[in-house]
PDB file of C-alpha atoms in Angstrom:
ATOM      1  CA  UNK A 451       0.000   0.000   0.000  1.00 42.00           C
ATOM      2  CA  UNK A 452       1.008   3.628  -0.309  1.00 47.00           C
ATOM      3  CA  UNK A 453       1.307   3.980   3.485  1.00 49.00           C
ATOM      4  CA  UNK A 454       3.731   1.088   3.868  1.00 55.00           C
ATOM      5  CA  UNK A 455       6.193   2.669   1.436  1.00 64.00           C
ATOM      6  CA  UNK A 456       5.911   6.223   2.714  1.00 69.00           C
ATOM      7  CA  UNK A 457       8.698   7.500   4.942  1.00 82.00           C
ATOM      8  CA  UNK A 458       8.183  10.108   7.626  1.00 83.00           C
ATOM      9  CA  UNK A 459      10.811  12.849   7.741  1.00 77.00           C
ATOM     10  CA  UNK A 460      11.809  15.136  10.580  1.00 83.00           C
ATOM     11  CA  UNK A 461      11.130  18.797   9.832  1.00 82.00           C
ATOM     12  CA  UNK A 462      11.422  21.352  12.629  1.00 82.00           C
ATOM     13  CA  UNK A 463       8.930  24.112  13.437  1.00 78.00           C
ATOM     14  CA  UNK A 464       5.822  22.220  12.292  1.00 73.00           C
ATOM     15  CA  UNK A 465       3.849  22.256  15.542  1.00 71.00           C
ATOM     16  CA  UNK A 466       0.953  23.001  15.904  1.00 72.00           C
ATOM     17  CA  UNK A 467       0.152  22.675  12.207  1.00 76.00           C
ATOM     18  CA  UNK A 468       1.332  19.083  11.781  1.00 77.00           C
ATOM     19  CA  UNK A 469       1.410  17.010  14.926  1.00 77.00           C
ATOM     20  CA  UNK A 470      -1.511  14.611  14.861  1.00 85.00           C
ATOM     21  CA  UNK A 471      -0.799  11.173  13.315  1.00 87.00           C
ATOM     22  CA  UNK A 472      -3.125  11.651  10.347  1.00 88.00           C
ATOM     23  CA  UNK A 473      -1.424  14.923   9.353  1.00 88.00           C
ATOM     24  CA  UNK A 474       2.039  13.394   9.833  1.00 88.00           C
ATOM     25  CA  UNK A 475       1.123  10.565   7.470  1.00 87.00           C
ATOM     26  CA  UNK A 476      -0.571  12.877   4.973  1.00 87.00           C
ATOM     27  CA  UNK A 477       2.300  15.373   4.814  1.00 88.00           C
ATOM     28  CA  UNK A 478       5.112  12.859   5.342  1.00 88.00           C
ATOM     29  CA  UNK A 479       6.937  14.976   7.900  1.00 86.00           C
ATOM     30  CA  UNK A 480       6.661  16.446  11.372  1.00 89.00           C
ATOM     31  CA  UNK A 481       8.676  18.064  14.119  1.00 87.00           C
ATOM     32  CA  UNK A 482       9.714  16.257  17.297  1.00 89.00           C
ATOM     33  CA  UNK A 483       6.207  16.750  18.662  1.00 90.00           C
ATOM     34  CA  UNK A 484       4.488  15.167  15.668  1.00 90.00           C
ATOM     35  CA  UNK A 485       6.740  12.129  15.469  1.00 90.00           C
ATOM     36  CA  UNK A 486       6.495  11.704  19.257  1.00 92.00           C
ATOM     37  CA  UNK A 487       2.693  11.783  19.240  1.00 92.00           C
ATOM     38  CA  UNK A 488       2.682   9.288  16.373  1.00 91.00           C
ATOM     39  CA  UNK A 489       5.052   6.879  18.172  1.00 92.00           C
ATOM     40  CA  UNK A 490       3.051   7.117  21.405  1.00 95.00           C
ATOM     41  CA  UNK A 491      -0.141   6.316  19.480  1.00 94.00           C
ATOM     42  CA  UNK A 492       1.532   3.348  17.750  1.00 93.00           C
ATOM     43  CA  UNK A 493       2.903   1.944  21.020  1.00 95.00           C
ATOM     44  CA  UNK A 494      -0.449   2.310  22.755  1.00 95.00           C
ATOM     45  CA  UNK A 495      -2.152   0.590  19.815  1.00 96.00           C
ATOM     46  CA  UNK A 496      -0.134  -2.566  20.517  1.00 97.00           C
ATOM     47  CA  UNK A 497      -0.588  -2.376  24.295  1.00 97.00           C
ATOM     48  CA  UNK A 498       2.594  -0.576  25.378  1.00 96.00           C
ATOM     49  CA  UNK A 499       1.928   2.240  27.863  1.00 97.00           C
ATOM     50  CA  UNK A 500       3.594   5.361  26.464  1.00 97.00           C
ATOM     51  CA  UNK A 501       3.398   9.134  26.860  1.00 97.00           C
ATOM     52  CA  UNK A 502       4.711  12.327  25.316  1.00 96.00           C
ATOM     53  CA  UNK A 503       7.289  14.116  27.435  1.00 97.00           C
ATOM     54  CA  UNK A 504       9.378  17.210  26.908  1.00 95.00           C
ATOM     55  CA  UNK A 505      10.498  20.654  27.894  1.00 95.00           C
ATOM     56  CA  UNK A 506       8.527  23.758  26.991  1.00 94.00           C
ATOM     57  CA  UNK A 507      11.772  25.765  27.150  1.00 92.00           C
ATOM     58  CA  UNK A 508      15.413  24.760  27.477  1.00 94.00           C
ATOM     59  CA  UNK A 509      16.892  26.432  30.564  1.00 94.00           C
ATOM     60  CA  UNK A 510      13.409  27.877  31.184  1.00 92.00           C
ATOM     61  CA  UNK A 511      13.896  30.417  28.360  1.00 92.00           C
ATOM     62  CA  UNK A 512      11.443  30.257  25.454  1.00 89.00           C
ATOM     63  CA  UNK A 513      14.021  31.719  23.079  1.00 90.00           C
ATOM     64  CA  UNK A 514      16.092  28.537  23.581  1.00 90.00           C
ATOM     65  CA  UNK A 515      13.306  26.469  22.035  1.00 89.00           C
ATOM     66  CA  UNK A 516      11.403  23.429  23.194  1.00 91.00           C
ATOM     67  CA  UNK A 517      11.632  19.696  22.569  1.00 93.00           C
ATOM     68  CA  UNK A 518       9.448  16.590  22.879  1.00 94.00           C
ATOM     69  CA  UNK A 519      10.283  12.901  23.072  1.00 95.00           C
ATOM     70  CA  UNK A 520       8.505   9.838  24.489  1.00 96.00           C
ATOM     71  CA  UNK A 521       8.553   7.623  27.539  1.00 97.00           C
ATOM     72  CA  UNK A 522       7.533   3.956  27.376  1.00 96.00           C
ATOM     73  CA  UNK A 523       6.669   1.850  30.416  1.00 97.00           C
ATOM     74  CA  UNK A 524       8.985  -1.142  30.745  1.00 95.00           C
ATOM     75  CA  UNK A 525       7.372  -2.696  33.795  1.00 95.00           C
ATOM     76  CA  UNK A 526       7.679  -2.193  37.528  1.00 95.00           C
ATOM     77  CA  UNK A 527      11.336  -3.237  37.629  1.00 95.00           C
ATOM     78  CA  UNK A 528      12.569  -0.829  34.925  1.00 94.00           C
ATOM     79  CA  UNK A 529       9.873   1.867  35.043  1.00 95.00           C
ATOM     80  CA  UNK A 530       9.661   4.582  32.412  1.00 96.00           C
ATOM     81  CA  UNK A 531      12.398   4.699  29.756  1.00 96.00           C
ATOM     82  CA  UNK A 532      12.777   7.475  27.224  1.00 96.00           C
ATOM     83  CA  UNK A 533      13.677   7.677  23.573  1.00 94.00           C
ATOM     84  CA  UNK A 534      13.137   9.991  20.645  1.00 90.00           C
ATOM     85  CA  UNK A 535      10.822   8.970  17.866  1.00 84.00           C
ATOM     86  CA  UNK A 536      12.692   7.980  14.725  1.00 74.00           C
ATOM     87  CA  UNK A 537      13.458   9.912  12.498  1.00 62.00           C
ATOM     88  CA  UNK A 538      14.172  12.566  15.135  1.00 58.00           C
ATOM     89  CA  UNK A 539      16.421  10.216  17.105  1.00 65.00           C
ATOM     90  CA  UNK A 540      18.592   7.811  15.129  1.00 72.00           C
ATOM     91  CA  UNK A 541      20.497   5.017  16.834  1.00 79.00           C
ATOM     92  CA  UNK A 542      19.076   5.466  20.322  1.00 87.00           C
ATOM     93  CA  UNK A 543      18.144   2.738  22.782  1.00 89.00           C
ATOM     94  CA  UNK A 544      15.764   2.505  25.722  1.00 91.00           C
ATOM     95  CA  UNK A 545      18.596   1.237  27.929  1.00 92.00           C
ATOM     96  CA  UNK A 546      21.078   4.109  27.641  1.00 94.00           C
ATOM     97  CA  UNK A 547      19.845   7.591  28.581  1.00 95.00           C
ATOM     98  CA  UNK A 548      23.165   9.096  27.493  1.00 95.00           C
ATOM     99  CA  UNK A 549      22.689   8.200  23.816  1.00 94.00           C
ATOM    100  CA  UNK A 550      20.106  10.989  23.397  1.00 93.00           C
ATOM    101  CA  UNK A 551      21.493  14.260  22.027  1.00 92.00           C
ATOM    102  CA  UNK A 552      19.771  16.270  24.754  1.00 93.00           C
ATOM    103  CA  UNK A 553      20.571  14.119  27.792  1.00 95.00           C
ATOM    104  CA  UNK A 554      23.726  15.834  29.020  1.00 94.00           C
ATOM    105  CA  UNK A 555      25.029  18.484  31.423  1.00 93.00           C
ATOM    106  CA  UNK A 556      24.597  21.256  28.839  1.00 93.00           C
ATOM    107  CA  UNK A 557      20.831  20.749  28.770  1.00 94.00           C
ATOM    108  CA  UNK A 558      20.480  19.602  32.391  1.00 93.00           C
ATOM    109  CA  UNK A 559      23.164  21.387  34.418  1.00 91.00           C
ATOM    110  CA  UNK A 560      23.563  21.208  38.189  1.00 88.00           C
ATOM    111  CA  UNK A 561      21.597  22.986  39.501  1.00 91.00           C
ATOM    112  CA  UNK A 562      19.046  22.239  36.794  1.00 91.00           C
ATOM    113  CA  UNK A 563      17.014  24.985  35.139  1.00 93.00           C
ATOM    114  CA  UNK A 564      15.253  22.956  32.405  1.00 95.00           C
ATOM    115  CA  UNK A 565      11.688  21.927  33.296  1.00 96.00           C
ATOM    116  CA  UNK A 566      10.375  18.598  31.936  1.00 97.00           C
ATOM    117  CA  UNK A 567       6.785  17.360  31.951  1.00 97.00           C
ATOM    118  CA  UNK A 568       4.973  14.268  30.723  1.00 97.00           C
ATOM    119  CA  UNK A 569       1.356  14.192  29.634  1.00 95.00           C
ATOM    120  CA  UNK A 570      -0.959  11.959  31.648  1.00 93.00           C
ATOM    121  CA  UNK A 571      -4.660  11.156  31.918  1.00 91.00           C
ATOM    122  CA  UNK A 572      -4.950  11.568  35.695  1.00 91.00           C
ATOM    123  CA  UNK A 573      -5.851  15.150  36.626  1.00 90.00           C
ATOM    124  CA  UNK A 574      -5.511  14.672  40.398  1.00 91.00           C
ATOM    125  CA  UNK A 575      -1.958  16.060  40.654  1.00 88.00           C
ATOM    126  CA  UNK A 576      -3.006  19.513  39.484  1.00 93.00           C
ATOM    127  CA  UNK A 577       0.096  19.633  37.270  1.00 96.00           C
ATOM    128  CA  UNK A 578      -0.356  20.928  33.724  1.00 95.00           C
ATOM    129  CA  UNK A 579       1.533  19.632  30.680  1.00 94.00           C
ATOM    130  CA  UNK A 580       2.720  22.930  29.133  1.00 94.00           C
ATOM    131  CA  UNK A 581       2.574  23.123  25.353  1.00 90.00           C
ATOM    132  CA  UNK A 582       5.153  25.540  23.941  1.00 88.00           C
ATOM    133  CA  UNK A 583       2.956  26.247  20.912  1.00 86.00           C
ATOM    134  CA  UNK A 584      -0.107  27.022  23.100  1.00 89.00           C
ATOM    135  CA  UNK A 585       1.175  28.348  26.445  1.00 89.00           C
ATOM    136  CA  UNK A 586      -2.249  29.563  27.634  1.00 93.00           C
ATOM    137  CA  UNK A 587      -3.784  26.086  27.296  1.00 93.00           C
ATOM    138  CA  UNK A 588      -3.942  24.442  30.718  1.00 94.00           C
ATOM    139  CA  UNK A 589      -6.304  21.625  29.708  1.00 94.00           C
ATOM    140  CA  UNK A 590      -3.693  18.848  29.430  1.00 94.00           C
ATOM    141  CA  UNK A 591      -2.864  17.147  32.744  1.00 96.00           C
ATOM    142  CA  UNK A 592       0.746  16.313  33.369  1.00 96.00           C
ATOM    143  CA  UNK A 593       3.376  15.014  35.710  1.00 96.00           C
ATOM    144  CA  UNK A 594       6.533  16.928  36.568  1.00 97.00           C
ATOM    145  CA  UNK A 595       9.550  14.855  35.442  1.00 97.00           C
ATOM    146  CA  UNK A 596      12.136  17.604  36.016  1.00 96.00           C
ATOM    147  CA  UNK A 597      13.900  15.918  38.947  1.00 96.00           C
ATOM    148  CA  UNK A 598      14.214  12.594  37.091  1.00 96.00           C
ATOM    149  CA  UNK A 599      15.789  14.163  33.997  1.00 96.00           C
ATOM    150  CA  UNK A 600      18.025  16.458  36.048  1.00 96.00           C
ATOM    151  CA  UNK A 601      19.401  13.488  37.967  1.00 96.00           C
ATOM    152  CA  UNK A 602      19.658  11.137  34.991  1.00 96.00           C
ATOM    153  CA  UNK A 603      21.034  13.514  32.349  1.00 95.00           C
ATOM    154  CA  UNK A 604      23.454  15.432  34.573  1.00 93.00           C
ATOM    155  CA  UNK A 605      25.460  12.175  34.758  1.00 93.00           C
ATOM    156  CA  UNK A 606      25.930  11.985  30.988  1.00 94.00           C
TER     157      UNK A 606
END
């Protein structure tokens, strides 16, 4: 079929225009947000718990840009692991946090100033998943993952 032969390409600055899976397939490209949403949807479709995660602003400064990637649940023993959606992240693994271009002391210094959030269904925490392309929208519940990424990535 046409879909099985179509490749999806990474193209920055596409959100919010192209980030839902249907648009990604139709256009054949997306930014980190679009490919992340598509991978999360694909993983969930086959029963793997997954969520979009990212920073609305590197070093808490919007002029430094934002970034999204995904977390996949690997069971109680391993917990959440993170990876970028291909084609945004080539050659990465779920086992090595340090093989991601952003997981390092430059992006997560000590003390850390880069906030990280994951989207979630449960609204009880009161935490909002901030969307860089729609900063006034507080409708998406989230979980603050800043401490985890600060600890994990500052070691890389």
